[in-house]
Amino acid sequence: MDVSYDLWGAAHQIMDGRCPADGLLEFRGWLAANLDPDVLARVVAAPDALADVPAIRRLAGRETWDWTDDEWPRLEQPGPSAAPEVRGEPWDFDDPREVAHRLPRLGRMFPRIGEVREHGNIR
């Protein structure tokens, strides 16, 4: 599966900033295992489309510590695996303006803790 910086940014936003390179591998595995191929293709092409995925929508508005192990959008990959090659131009996943520009729906659904403190409750 092709991975872009926007898809990595989406995972990072959903998981409240907890998606390092090895987390991206697990997120990619979860996507492949849980999404219909047509939905997966839409998400890979436009990661903000994750806002329409029911399993992701169920996480919105809840703190990550309230998610069960089964709800986390990650799937551990068996055996050693290298981090996936990421295409596109890197961007700052922690910059709220970049998130709002690249992932507007996910940014609203999953405001980061620092953003809520700085800008008030934006959900």
mmCIF file of C-alpha atoms in Angstrom:
data_model
loop_
_atom_site.group_PDB
_atom_site.id
_atom_site.type_symbol
_atom_site.label_atom_id
_atom_site.label_comp_id
_atom_site.label_asym_id
_atom_site.label_seq_id
_atom_site.Cartn_x
_atom_site.Cartn_y
_atom_site.Cartn_z
ATOM 1 C CA MET A 1 0.000 0.000 0.000
ATOM 2 C CA ASP A 2 1.242 3.433 -0.930
ATOM 3 C CA VAL A 3 1.816 5.690 2.102
ATOM 4 C CA SER A 4 1.910 9.469 1.893
ATOM 5 C CA TYR A 5 2.872 12.069 4.441
ATOM 6 C CA ASP A 6 -0.804 13.065 4.515
ATOM 7 C CA LEU A 7 -1.798 9.521 5.508
ATOM 8 C CA TRP A 8 0.894 9.506 8.187
ATOM 9 C CA GLY A 9 -0.341 12.915 9.364
ATOM 10 C CA ALA A 10 -3.889 11.532 9.567
ATOM 11 C CA ALA A 11 -2.721 8.638 11.744
ATOM 12 C CA HIS A 12 -0.711 11.056 13.884
ATOM 13 C CA GLN A 13 -3.759 13.314 14.335
ATOM 14 C CA ILE A 14 -6.175 10.485 15.137
ATOM 15 C CA MET A 15 -3.781 9.005 17.707
ATOM 16 C CA ASP A 16 -3.127 12.357 19.416
ATOM 17 C CA GLY A 17 0.454 12.608 18.205
ATOM 18 C CA ARG A 18 1.366 8.987 18.902
ATOM 19 C CA CYS A 19 2.316 7.654 15.490
ATOM 20 C CA PRO A 20 6.051 7.278 14.983
ATOM 21 C CA ALA A 21 7.400 5.416 11.940
ATOM 22 C CA ASP A 22 6.763 1.982 13.462
ATOM 23 C CA GLY A 23 3.257 3.133 14.407
ATOM 24 C CA LEU A 24 2.683 4.031 10.762
ATOM 25 C CA LEU A 25 3.479 0.435 9.825
ATOM 26 C CA GLU A 26 0.850 -0.781 12.323
ATOM 27 C CA PHE A 27 -1.681 1.811 11.142
ATOM 28 C CA ARG A 28 -1.143 0.740 7.542
ATOM 29 C CA GLY A 29 -1.695 -2.890 8.587
ATOM 30 C CA TRP A 30 -4.938 -1.943 10.341
ATOM 31 C CA LEU A 31 -6.182 -0.088 7.270
ATOM 32 C CA ALA A 32 -5.420 -3.022 4.976
ATOM 33 C CA ALA A 33 -7.076 -5.510 7.328
ATOM 34 C CA ASN A 34 -10.191 -3.492 8.155
ATOM 35 C CA LEU A 35 -11.204 -1.423 5.154
ATOM 36 C CA ASP A 36 -13.027 -2.506 2.040
ATOM 37 C CA PRO A 37 -10.666 -2.160 -0.966
ATOM 38 C CA ASP A 38 -12.710 0.724 -2.433
ATOM 39 C CA VAL A 39 -12.700 2.606 0.871
ATOM 40 C CA LEU A 40 -9.000 1.879 1.299
ATOM 41 C CA ALA A 41 -8.276 3.329 -2.143
ATOM 42 C CA ARG A 42 -10.223 6.513 -1.252
ATOM 43 C CA VAL A 43 -8.365 6.850 2.057
ATOM 44 C CA VAL A 44 -4.957 6.361 0.443
ATOM 45 C CA ALA A 45 -5.821 8.968 -2.207
ATOM 46 C CA ALA A 46 -7.367 11.432 0.266
ATOM 47 C CA PRO A 47 -6.566 10.579 3.920
ATOM 48 C CA ASP A 48 -9.148 13.041 5.292
ATOM 49 C CA ALA A 49 -11.698 10.461 4.040
ATOM 50 C CA LEU A 50 -10.871 8.528 7.215
ATOM 51 C CA ALA A 51 -13.441 10.858 8.785
ATOM 52 C CA ASP A 52 -16.095 8.703 7.059
ATOM 53 C CA VAL A 53 -14.805 5.354 8.381
ATOM 54 C CA PRO A 54 -17.161 4.099 11.129
ATOM 55 C CA ALA A 55 -14.352 2.622 13.277
ATOM 56 C CA ILE A 56 -12.575 5.997 13.216
ATOM 57 C CA ARG A 57 -15.786 7.955 13.842
ATOM 58 C CA ARG A 58 -16.401 5.874 16.987
ATOM 59 C CA LEU A 59 -13.115 7.159 18.420
ATOM 60 C CA ALA A 60 -13.863 10.841 17.846
ATOM 61 C CA GLY A 61 -14.689 12.845 20.943
ATOM 62 C CA ARG A 62 -13.061 10.294 23.256
ATOM 63 C CA GLU A 63 -9.674 10.511 24.906
ATOM 64 C CA THR A 64 -7.158 7.956 23.657
ATOM 65 C CA TRP A 65 -6.780 6.466 27.143
ATOM 66 C CA ASP A 66 -10.467 5.493 26.962
ATOM 67 C CA TRP A 67 -9.965 3.443 23.785
ATOM 68 C CA THR A 68 -9.811 -0.307 24.250
ATOM 69 C CA ASP A 69 -6.885 -2.249 22.796
ATOM 70 C CA ASP A 70 -9.208 -3.522 20.066
ATOM 71 C CA GLU A 71 -10.295 0.012 19.109
ATOM 72 C CA TRP A 72 -6.815 1.400 18.449
ATOM 73 C CA PRO A 73 -6.363 1.755 14.673
ATOM 74 C CA ARG A 74 -3.229 -0.342 14.540
ATOM 75 C CA LEU A 75 -2.381 -3.918 13.805
ATOM 76 C CA GLU A 76 0.984 -5.295 14.811
ATOM 77 C CA GLN A 77 2.840 -6.775 11.892
ATOM 78 C CA PRO A 78 4.387 -10.221 12.389
ATOM 79 C CA GLY A 79 8.156 -10.444 12.111
ATOM 80 C CA PRO A 80 10.652 -7.666 11.575
ATOM 81 C CA SER A 81 9.549 -5.042 9.110
ATOM 82 C CA ALA A 82 11.104 -1.849 7.919
ATOM 83 C CA ALA A 83 9.150 1.370 8.170
ATOM 84 C CA PRO A 84 7.242 1.975 4.937
ATOM 85 C CA GLU A 85 8.627 4.346 2.358
ATOM 86 C CA VAL A 86 6.647 7.562 2.532
ATOM 87 C CA ARG A 87 5.897 9.595 -0.597
ATOM 88 C CA GLY A 88 5.268 13.282 -0.964
ATOM 89 C CA GLU A 89 6.640 16.267 0.835
ATOM 90 C CA PRO A 90 7.107 16.085 4.616
ATOM 91 C CA TRP A 91 5.132 18.530 6.725
ATOM 92 C CA ASP A 92 4.822 19.343 10.429
ATOM 93 C CA PHE A 93 2.107 17.067 11.824
ATOM 94 C CA ASP A 94 2.079 19.137 15.023
ATOM 95 C CA ASP A 95 1.250 22.434 13.290
ATOM 96 C CA PRO A 96 -2.507 23.034 13.712
ATOM 97 C CA ARG A 97 -2.594 25.249 10.587
ATOM 98 C CA GLU A 98 -1.079 22.480 8.458
ATOM 99 C CA VAL A 99 -3.529 19.953 9.897
ATOM 100 C CA ALA A 100 -6.471 22.298 9.232
ATOM 101 C CA HIS A 101 -5.279 22.784 5.650
ATOM 102 C CA ARG A 102 -4.458 19.150 4.803
ATOM 103 C CA LEU A 103 -6.902 17.231 7.041
ATOM 104 C CA PRO A 104 -9.735 19.624 7.917
ATOM 105 C CA ARG A 105 -12.327 17.045 8.968
ATOM 106 C CA LEU A 106 -9.927 14.874 10.958
ATOM 107 C CA GLY A 107 -8.473 17.979 12.572
ATOM 108 C CA ARG A 108 -11.930 18.953 13.829
ATOM 109 C CA MET A 109 -12.832 15.394 14.863
ATOM 110 C CA PHE A 110 -9.548 14.807 16.700
ATOM 111 C CA PRO A 111 -8.239 18.087 18.101
ATOM 112 C CA ARG A 112 -4.915 17.598 19.810
ATOM 113 C CA ILE A 113 -4.744 18.255 23.553
ATOM 114 C CA GLY A 114 -2.471 21.311 23.091
ATOM 115 C CA GLU A 115 -4.853 22.768 20.517
ATOM 116 C CA VAL A 116 -7.791 22.468 22.882
ATOM 117 C CA ARG A 117 -5.833 24.212 25.625
ATOM 118 C CA GLU A 118 -4.700 26.984 23.277
ATOM 119 C CA HIS A 119 -7.917 27.511 21.326
ATOM 120 C CA GLY A 120 -10.644 26.262 23.650
ATOM 121 C CA ASN A 121 -12.776 23.218 23.020
ATOM 122 C CA ILE A 122 -12.924 23.048 19.227
ATOM 123 C CA ARG A 123 -14.853 19.793 18.860
#
